[in-house]
Structure formats: structure tokens, C-alpha cells
PDB file of C-alpha atoms in Angstrom:
ATOM      1  CA  GLN A1449      88.376  47.117  76.952  1.00 37.00           C
ATOM      2  CA  GLU A1450      88.395  44.862  80.058  1.00 45.00           C
ATOM      3  CA  LYS A1451      91.860  44.288  81.145  1.00 46.00           C
ATOM      4  CA  LEU A1452      92.887  40.590  80.419  1.00 48.00           C
ATOM      5  CA  SER A1453      93.805  38.791  83.907  1.00 49.00           C
ATOM      6  CA  GLY A1454      94.979  41.681  85.916  1.00 58.00           C
ATOM      7  CA  LYS A1455      97.074  43.341  83.432  1.00 82.00           C
ATOM      8  CA  ASP A1456      96.580  46.644  85.105  1.00 90.00           C
ATOM      9  CA  GLU A1457      98.638  45.656  87.860  1.00 95.00           C
ATOM     10  CA  LEU A1458     102.437  45.479  88.319  1.00 95.00           C
TER      11      LEU A1458
ATOM     12  CA  MET B 180      94.077  51.251  92.433  1.00 93.00           C
ATOM     13  CA  ASN B 181      93.602  50.492  95.694  1.00 96.00           C
ATOM     14  CA  ILE B 182      95.373  51.221  99.151  1.00 98.00           C
ATOM     15  CA  PHE B 183      96.766  47.696  99.354  1.00 98.00           C
ATOM     16  CA  ARG B 184      98.072  47.472  95.736  1.00 97.00           C
ATOM     17  CA  LEU B 185      99.671  50.929  96.356  1.00 98.00           C
ATOM     18  CA  ALA B 186     101.214  50.009  99.495  1.00 98.00           C
ATOM     19  CA  GLY B 187     102.463  46.774  97.841  1.00 98.00           C
ATOM     20  CA  ASP B 188     104.075  48.660  95.002  1.00 98.00           C
ATOM     21  CA  LEU B 189     105.688  51.001  97.341  1.00 98.00           C
ATOM     22  CA  SER B 190     107.010  48.264  99.318  1.00 98.00           C
ATOM     23  CA  HIS B 191     108.220  46.500  96.169  1.00 98.00           C
ATOM     24  CA  LEU B 192     110.159  49.852  95.221  1.00 98.00           C
ATOM     25  CA  LEU B 193     111.499  50.346  98.825  1.00 98.00           C
ATOM     26  CA  ALA B 194     112.985  46.737  98.677  1.00 98.00           C
ATOM     27  CA  ILE B 195     114.472  47.643  95.381  1.00 98.00           C
ATOM     28  CA  ILE B 196     115.993  50.885  96.716  1.00 98.00           C
ATOM     29  CA  LEU B 197     117.147  49.235  99.909  1.00 98.00           C
ATOM     30  CA  LEU B 198     119.181  46.567  98.052  1.00 98.00           C
ATOM     31  CA  LEU B 199     120.772  49.109  95.774  1.00 98.00           C
ATOM     32  CA  ILE B 200     121.604  51.359  98.820  1.00 98.00           C
ATOM     33  CA  LYS B 201     122.986  48.106 100.617  1.00 98.00           C
ATOM     34  CA  ILE B 202     125.341  47.334  97.596  1.00 98.00           C
ATOM     35  CA  TRP B 203     126.247  51.018  96.807  1.00 97.00           C
ATOM     36  CA  LYS B 204     127.033  51.934 100.671  1.00 96.00           C
ATOM     37  CA  THR B 205     128.824  48.766 101.540  1.00 97.00           C
ATOM     38  CA  ARG B 206     130.441  48.498  97.947  1.00 97.00           C
ATOM     39  CA  SER B 207     129.686  44.801  98.535  1.00 97.00           C
ATOM     40  CA  CYS B 208     127.042  42.404  97.356  1.00 97.00           C
ATOM     41  CA  ALA B 209     128.119  39.759 100.025  1.00 97.00           C
ATOM     42  CA  GLY B 210     124.925  38.091 101.281  1.00 97.00           C
ATOM     43  CA  ILE B 211     122.845  38.970  98.225  1.00 98.00           C
ATOM     44  CA  SER B 212     121.866  36.177  95.715  1.00 98.00           C
ATOM     45  CA  GLY B 213     122.915  37.020  92.078  1.00 98.00           C
ATOM     46  CA  LYS B 214     120.840  34.088  90.847  1.00 98.00           C
ATOM     47  CA  SER B 215     117.631  35.559  92.499  1.00 98.00           C
ATOM     48  CA  GLN B 216     118.356  39.131  90.854  1.00 98.00           C
ATOM     49  CA  ILE B 217     118.863  37.366  87.502  1.00 98.00           C
ATOM     50  CA  LEU B 218     115.363  35.770  88.093  1.00 98.00           C
ATOM     51  CA  PHE B 219     113.636  38.944  88.953  1.00 98.00           C
ATOM     52  CA  ALA B 220     115.205  40.668  85.893  1.00 98.00           C
ATOM     53  CA  VAL B 221     113.658  37.619  83.648  1.00 98.00           C
ATOM     54  CA  VAL B 222     110.332  38.198  85.499  1.00 98.00           C
ATOM     55  CA  TYR B 223     110.325  41.916  84.846  1.00 98.00           C
ATOM     56  CA  VAL B 224     111.247  41.631  81.182  1.00 98.00           C
ATOM     57  CA  SER B 225     108.738  38.822  80.495  1.00 97.00           C
ATOM     58  CA  ARG B 226     106.052  40.515  82.235  1.00 97.00           C
ATOM     59  CA  TYR B 227     106.308  44.000  81.034  1.00 96.00           C
ATOM     60  CA  LEU B 228     106.613  43.363  77.384  1.00 95.00           C
ATOM     61  CA  ASP B 229     103.161  45.000  77.184  1.00 92.00           C
ATOM     62  CA  LEU B 230     105.122  48.142  77.768  1.00 93.00           C
ATOM     63  CA  VAL B 231     105.263  48.800  74.078  1.00 90.00           C
ATOM     64  CA  THR B 232     101.924  47.584  73.296  1.00 89.00           C
ATOM     65  CA  THR B 233      99.354  48.610  76.202  1.00 89.00           C
ATOM     66  CA  PHE B 234      99.431  52.095  77.799  1.00 91.00           C
ATOM     67  CA  ILE B 235      97.456  51.847  81.196  1.00 91.00           C
ATOM     68  CA  SER B 236      98.688  54.856  83.223  1.00 93.00           C
ATOM     69  CA  LEU B 237     101.762  57.029  83.680  1.00 96.00           C
ATOM     70  CA  TYR B 238     102.149  55.203  87.058  1.00 97.00           C
ATOM     71  CA  ASN B 239     102.001  51.947  85.398  1.00 95.00           C
ATOM     72  CA  THR B 240     104.615  52.620  82.869  1.00 96.00           C
ATOM     73  CA  LEU B 241     106.847  54.641  84.924  1.00 97.00           C
ATOM     74  CA  MET B 242     106.903  51.817  87.578  1.00 98.00           C
ATOM     75  CA  LYS B 243     107.569  49.127  85.075  1.00 97.00           C
ATOM     76  CA  LEU B 244     110.564  51.286  83.673  1.00 98.00           C
ATOM     77  CA  VAL B 245     111.930  51.649  87.096  1.00 98.00           C
ATOM     78  CA  PHE B 246     111.569  48.046  87.998  1.00 98.00           C
ATOM     79  CA  ILE B 247     113.313  46.956  84.882  1.00 98.00           C
ATOM     80  CA  THR B 248     116.066  49.437  84.745  1.00 98.00           C
ATOM     81  CA  SER B 249     116.707  48.968  88.754  1.00 98.00           C
ATOM     82  CA  SER B 250     117.030  45.350  88.126  1.00 98.00           C
ATOM     83  CA  PHE B 251     119.583  45.592  85.517  1.00 98.00           C
ATOM     84  CA  ALA B 252     121.498  48.029  87.562  1.00 98.00           C
ATOM     85  CA  THR B 253     121.641  45.666  90.546  1.00 98.00           C
ATOM     86  CA  LEU B 254     122.851  43.053  88.212  1.00 98.00           C
ATOM     87  CA  TYR B 255     125.544  45.414  86.668  1.00 98.00           C
ATOM     88  CA  LEU B 256     126.641  46.248  90.458  1.00 98.00           C
ATOM     89  CA  MET B 257     126.948  42.625  91.154  1.00 98.00           C
ATOM     90  CA  TYR B 258     128.345  40.907  88.267  1.00 98.00           C
ATOM     91  CA  VAL B 259     130.546  43.804  87.076  1.00 98.00           C
ATOM     92  CA  LYS B 260     131.258  46.743  89.498  1.00 98.00           C
ATOM     93  CA  PHE B 261     131.455  44.757  92.829  1.00 98.00           C
ATOM     94  CA  LYS B 262     131.981  41.471  91.254  1.00 98.00           C
ATOM     95  CA  ALA B 263     134.818  40.515  93.384  1.00 98.00           C
ATOM     96  CA  THR B 264     132.622  40.721  96.304  1.00 98.00           C
ATOM     97  CA  TYR B 265     129.915  38.209  94.850  1.00 97.00           C
ATOM     98  CA  ASP B 266     129.647  35.145  96.998  1.00 94.00           C
ATOM     99  CA  HIS B 267     129.968  32.559  94.049  1.00 94.00           C
ATOM    100  CA  ASN B 268     130.351  29.429  96.387  1.00 95.00           C
ATOM    101  CA  HIS B 269     127.208  30.131  98.533  1.00 95.00           C
ATOM    102  CA  ASP B 270     125.052  31.295  95.899  1.00 97.00           C
ATOM    103  CA  SER B 271     124.950  27.901  94.270  1.00 96.00           C
ATOM    104  CA  PHE B 272     121.138  27.454  93.459  1.00 97.00           C
ATOM    105  CA  ARG B 273     120.418  25.620  90.078  1.00 97.00           C
ATOM    106  CA  ILE B 274     117.977  28.363  88.750  1.00 98.00           C
ATOM    107  CA  GLU B 275     117.404  26.098  85.433  1.00 98.00           C
ATOM    108  CA  PHE B 276     115.416  23.929  87.886  1.00 98.00           C
ATOM    109  CA  LEU B 277     113.080  27.074  88.440  1.00 98.00           C
ATOM    110  CA  LEU B 278     113.204  28.531  84.930  1.00 98.00           C
ATOM    111  CA  LEU B 279     112.331  25.385  83.090  1.00 98.00           C
ATOM    112  CA  PRO B 280     109.337  24.129  85.245  1.00 98.00           C
ATOM    113  CA  CYS B 281     107.856  27.600  85.473  1.00 98.00           C
ATOM    114  CA  PHE B 282     108.008  27.926  81.544  1.00 98.00           C
ATOM    115  CA  VAL B 283     106.446  24.308  81.337  1.00 98.00           C
ATOM    116  CA  LEU B 284     103.834  24.999  83.606  1.00 98.00           C
ATOM    117  CA  ALA B 285     103.241  28.377  81.679  1.00 98.00           C
ATOM    118  CA  LEU B 286     102.544  26.726  78.586  1.00 98.00           C
ATOM    119  CA  LEU B 287     100.120  24.280  80.391  1.00 98.00           C
ATOM    120  CA  ILE B 288      98.414  26.499  82.687  1.00 98.00           C
ATOM    121  CA  ASN B 289      97.491  30.109  81.384  1.00 96.00           C
ATOM    122  CA  ALA B 290      94.514  32.226  80.522  1.00 94.00           C
ATOM    123  CA  SER B 291      95.197  32.219  76.853  1.00 94.00           C
ATOM    124  CA  PHE B 292      97.658  30.377  74.588  1.00 96.00           C
ATOM    125  CA  THR B 293      99.298  33.662  73.168  1.00 95.00           C
ATOM    126  CA  PRO B 294     102.736  34.544  73.494  1.00 95.00           C
ATOM    127  CA  LEU B 295     102.220  37.602  75.582  1.00 94.00           C
ATOM    128  CA  GLU B 296      99.979  35.713  77.793  1.00 94.00           C
ATOM    129  CA  VAL B 297     101.922  32.793  78.198  1.00 97.00           C
ATOM    130  CA  LEU B 298     105.202  35.001  78.944  1.00 97.00           C
ATOM    131  CA  TRP B 299     103.287  37.002  81.468  1.00 96.00           C
ATOM    132  CA  THR B 300     102.096  33.730  83.302  1.00 97.00           C
ATOM    133  CA  PHE B 301     105.710  32.527  83.153  1.00 98.00           C
ATOM    134  CA  SER B 302     106.695  35.776  84.860  1.00 98.00           C
ATOM    135  CA  ILE B 303     104.000  35.205  87.644  1.00 98.00           C
ATOM    136  CA  TYR B 304     105.054  31.570  88.263  1.00 98.00           C
ATOM    137  CA  LEU B 305     108.789  32.502  88.118  1.00 98.00           C
ATOM    138  CA  GLU B 306     108.170  35.658  90.662  1.00 98.00           C
ATOM    139  CA  ALA B 307     106.666  33.277  93.126  1.00 98.00           C
ATOM    140  CA  VAL B 308     110.016  30.985  93.529  1.00 98.00           C
ATOM    141  CA  ALA B 309     112.468  33.601  92.446  1.00 98.00           C
ATOM    142  CA  ILE B 310     113.414  34.465  95.968  1.00 98.00           C
ATOM    143  CA  LEU B 311     114.576  30.815  96.543  1.00 98.00           C
ATOM    144  CA  PRO B 312     118.173  31.172  95.733  1.00 98.00           C
ATOM    145  CA  GLN B 313     118.327  34.185  98.146  1.00 97.00           C
ATOM    146  CA  LEU B 314     116.779  32.218 101.021  1.00 96.00           C
ATOM    147  CA  PHE B 315     118.891  29.396 100.175  1.00 96.00           C
ATOM    148  CA  LEU B 316     121.962  31.660 100.328  1.00 96.00           C
ATOM    149  CA  VAL B 317     120.803  33.191 103.762  1.00 95.00           C
ATOM    150  CA  SER B 318     120.394  29.605 105.055  1.00 93.00           C
ATOM    151  CA  LYS B 319     123.838  28.568 103.899  1.00 94.00           C
ATOM    152  CA  THR B 320     125.540  31.436 105.400  1.00 94.00           C
ATOM    153  CA  GLY B 321     123.270  31.223 108.388  1.00 92.00           C
ATOM    154  CA  GLU B 322     122.936  34.803 108.917  1.00 90.00           C
ATOM    155  CA  ALA B 323     122.012  38.131 106.757  1.00 93.00           C
ATOM    156  CA  GLU B 324     123.002  41.711 107.332  1.00 94.00           C
ATOM    157  CA  SER B 325     120.342  43.718 108.837  1.00 94.00           C
ATOM    158  CA  ILE B 326     119.809  45.966 105.791  1.00 95.00           C
ATOM    159  CA  THR B 327     119.533  42.634 103.784  1.00 96.00           C
ATOM    160  CA  SER B 328     116.692  41.451 106.045  1.00 96.00           C
ATOM    161  CA  HIS B 329     114.858  44.720 105.812  1.00 97.00           C
ATOM    162  CA  TYR B 330     115.202  44.453 101.966  1.00 98.00           C
ATOM    163  CA  LEU B 331     113.705  40.961 102.407  1.00 97.00           C
ATOM    164  CA  PHE B 332     110.916  41.902 104.537  1.00 97.00           C
ATOM    165  CA  ALA B 333     109.967  44.586 102.059  1.00 98.00           C
ATOM    166  CA  LEU B 334     110.176  42.299  99.101  1.00 98.00           C
ATOM    167  CA  GLY B 335     107.983  39.825 100.937  1.00 98.00           C
ATOM    168  CA  SER B 336     105.428  42.245 102.179  1.00 98.00           C
ATOM    169  CA  TYR B 337     104.846  43.427  98.706  1.00 98.00           C
ATOM    170  CA  ARG B 338     103.193  40.448  97.505  1.00 98.00           C
ATOM    171  CA  ALA B 339     101.343  39.920 100.932  1.00 98.00           C
ATOM    172  CA  LEU B 340      99.988  43.249 100.335  1.00 98.00           C
ATOM    173  CA  TYR B 341      98.766  42.220  96.624  1.00 98.00           C
ATOM    174  CA  LEU B 342      96.991  39.199  98.290  1.00 98.00           C
ATOM    175  CA  LEU B 343      94.954  41.909 100.233  1.00 98.00           C
ATOM    176  CA  ASN B 344      94.582  43.792  96.862  1.00 97.00           C
ATOM    177  CA  TRP B 345      93.036  40.776  95.257  1.00 97.00           C
ATOM    178  CA  ILE B 346      90.612  40.270  98.090  1.00 97.00           C
ATOM    179  CA  TYR B 347      89.559  43.886  97.978  1.00 97.00           C
ATOM    180  CA  ARG B 348      89.173  43.499  94.142  1.00 95.00           C
ATOM    181  CA  TYR B 349      87.059  40.479  94.475  1.00 95.00           C
ATOM    182  CA  TYR B 350      84.803  42.194  96.709  1.00 96.00           C
ATOM    183  CA  ALA B 351      84.742  45.455  95.231  1.00 95.00           C
ATOM    184  CA  GLU B 352      85.191  44.996  91.645  1.00 92.00           C
ATOM    185  CA  GLY B 353      84.375  41.331  91.090  1.00 92.00           C
ATOM    186  CA  HIS B 354      87.743  40.966  89.565  1.00 90.00           C
ATOM    187  CA  TYR B 355      90.138  38.051  90.166  1.00 93.00           C
ATOM    188  CA  ASP B 356      92.844  36.093  88.488  1.00 94.00           C
ATOM    189  CA  LEU B 357      93.538  32.646  90.206  1.00 95.00           C
ATOM    190  CA  ILE B 358      96.767  32.264  88.496  1.00 96.00           C
ATOM    191  CA  ALA B 359      98.214  35.590  89.964  1.00 96.00           C
ATOM    192  CA  ILE B 360      96.337  34.719  93.402  1.00 97.00           C
ATOM    193  CA  PHE B 361      97.781  31.001  93.607  1.00 98.00           C
ATOM    194  CA  ALA B 362     101.313  32.124  92.856  1.00 98.00           C
ATOM    195  CA  GLY B 363     101.115  35.197  94.984  1.00 98.00           C
ATOM    196  CA  ALA B 364      99.886  32.853  97.903  1.00 98.00           C
ATOM    197  CA  ILE B 365     102.894  30.471  97.141  1.00 98.00           C
ATOM    198  CA  GLN B 366     105.410  33.432  96.969  1.00 98.00           C
ATOM    199  CA  THR B 367     104.127  34.920 100.484  1.00 98.00           C
ATOM    200  CA  ILE B 368     104.290  31.329 102.101  1.00 98.00           C
ATOM    201  CA  LEU B 369     107.924  30.896 101.109  1.00 98.00           C
ATOM    202  CA  TYR B 370     108.535  34.149 103.183  1.00 97.00           C
ATOM    203  CA  CYS B 371     106.833  33.051 106.323  1.00 96.00           C
ATOM    204  CA  ASP B 372     109.957  31.389 107.907  1.00 93.00           C
ATOM    205  CA  PHE B 373     111.795  34.446 107.308  1.00 94.00           C
ATOM    206  CA  PHE B 374     109.065  36.848 108.566  1.00 96.00           C
ATOM    207  CA  TYR B 375     108.821  35.071 111.759  1.00 95.00           C
ATOM    208  CA  LEU B 376     112.645  35.480 112.195  1.00 93.00           C
ATOM    209  CA  TYR B 377     112.548  39.160 111.242  1.00 94.00           C
ATOM    210  CA  ILE B 378     109.832  39.904 113.674  1.00 95.00           C
ATOM    211  CA  THR B 379     111.303  37.981 116.522  1.00 93.00           C
ATOM    212  CA  LYS B 380     114.830  38.842 116.030  1.00 90.00           C
ATOM    213  CA  VAL B 381     115.654  41.876 113.654  1.00 88.00           C
ATOM    214  CA  LEU B 382     112.843  43.990 115.072  1.00 88.00           C
ATOM    215  CA  LYS B 383     114.413  43.324 118.667  1.00 89.00           C
ATOM    216  CA  GLY B 384     118.004  44.813 117.278  1.00 89.00           C
ATOM    217  CA  LYS B 385     119.204  41.193 117.050  1.00 88.00           C
ATOM    218  CA  LYS B 386     121.256  40.051 113.893  1.00 86.00           C
ATOM    219  CA  LEU B 387     119.334  37.830 111.622  1.00 86.00           C
ATOM    220  CA  GLN B 388     120.623  34.531 112.715  1.00 84.00           C
ATOM    221  CA  LEU B 389     119.376  31.119 111.342  1.00 81.00           C
ATOM    222  CA  PRO B 390     119.455  28.387 113.833  1.00 72.00           C
ATOM    223  CA  ALA B 391     122.639  26.512 112.734  1.00 58.00           C
TER     224      ALA B 391
END
């Protein structure tokens, strides 16, 4: 699902 | 993933490694703010709680684990192993004046009012100001060892590279997060004075001396 607010970033 | 974010993460990793090398090699944490390291540990714990709930990629999980363990290792070195070399007098920044406002702000301005999102937002706001005790310490002692200034340069560059990553993601993926962008901009701006000193002095082989 679309990552909420840049959660795929560190 | 894009080159800016990868460069940013590697710069962040380099900073953490430089700090551990400095403390381990010199067997001293003189010139390093323990208060800032406490704030960084709080940032990583409150931001990476999704380690247990969401798997994004091996890289993402690995880096989160490295950041969390290295920040606690640094705290151990500073407050236990080389405690005698910790500069209590100069490292006097009141971090409660950073923790509380960031937490209140995270309660007021966030993407969604859920515990995970509020804690993530808190970690974003806190990270923006977490370096203040360290910069405060450098300004009080008036100087920094060269490896400490390399550490600060790598640490400051990481979020500056993230700003480029967010510009890239806006144009390439139409993705943006204003909370992270605003906090990241403030975080990078706080380093400007240091960046100037680093580029004009340290890169010319001089010691980082703040004008008295």
C-alpha cells in the first residue's frame, strides 16, 4: 500500500 | 531509492562510524555532546518502532538496526566506558527544552493522530534540533578535533542530501512530505555556520576554531 508520509525512508 | 537518498544514508552511516572511531581511538569522548547522543537515540527508537510492524526492504531494516545499535553503543562508550572523559561542565544544554516542545508540536501538527504517526513526527522534529547541544558544546569549548568536525560534516550532509532526495521524489514520483521537508530544512540550516567554518578552515588543514 502507498507508504504513509515517507515511511520508506530512514 | 535514488542516488541522493543513498548518498544521504551512507553519509549518515559514515558519521556514526567516525564518531565511534573517534571515541574508541582516542579512548575519550571529549568534545562530544552526550546530550545530543541521547537525543539521537530517542530519535531512532521513536522513529523505527515500525521495525516490528512493517517490512520495507532488507536495506531498510538493516540500516535501522545499525542506527539503533550504534547509537546505544555510543551512549555506552560515553556514559559508561569512557565516562571519566565526558565533559559534564560544557555539555550543559537543557534537552528537556527540546524534548517537550517537539512532543507537543508532534501532537498538534502530524499526518494522522495515531501513536505510531505521532511518535514518527516527534522523531522528525526532534532530529531537526538534536544537534543543538553538540553545536552548543563546540561553541563553548571554542574548538573541535578534526575528526569531530568530519563527523559533524557527514552528519549535516546527510539531511542536506535528503533535501535533494525530496526534490527528486517530488518531480519523479509526485511524492512529498511537508513535515519531513520543513524539519529537514531547519536541521540543515542549523549546520550552515558549521559548514562555513568547516569548508573555510578544516579543509585547509586548520583546526576548527570558533571566533572567541
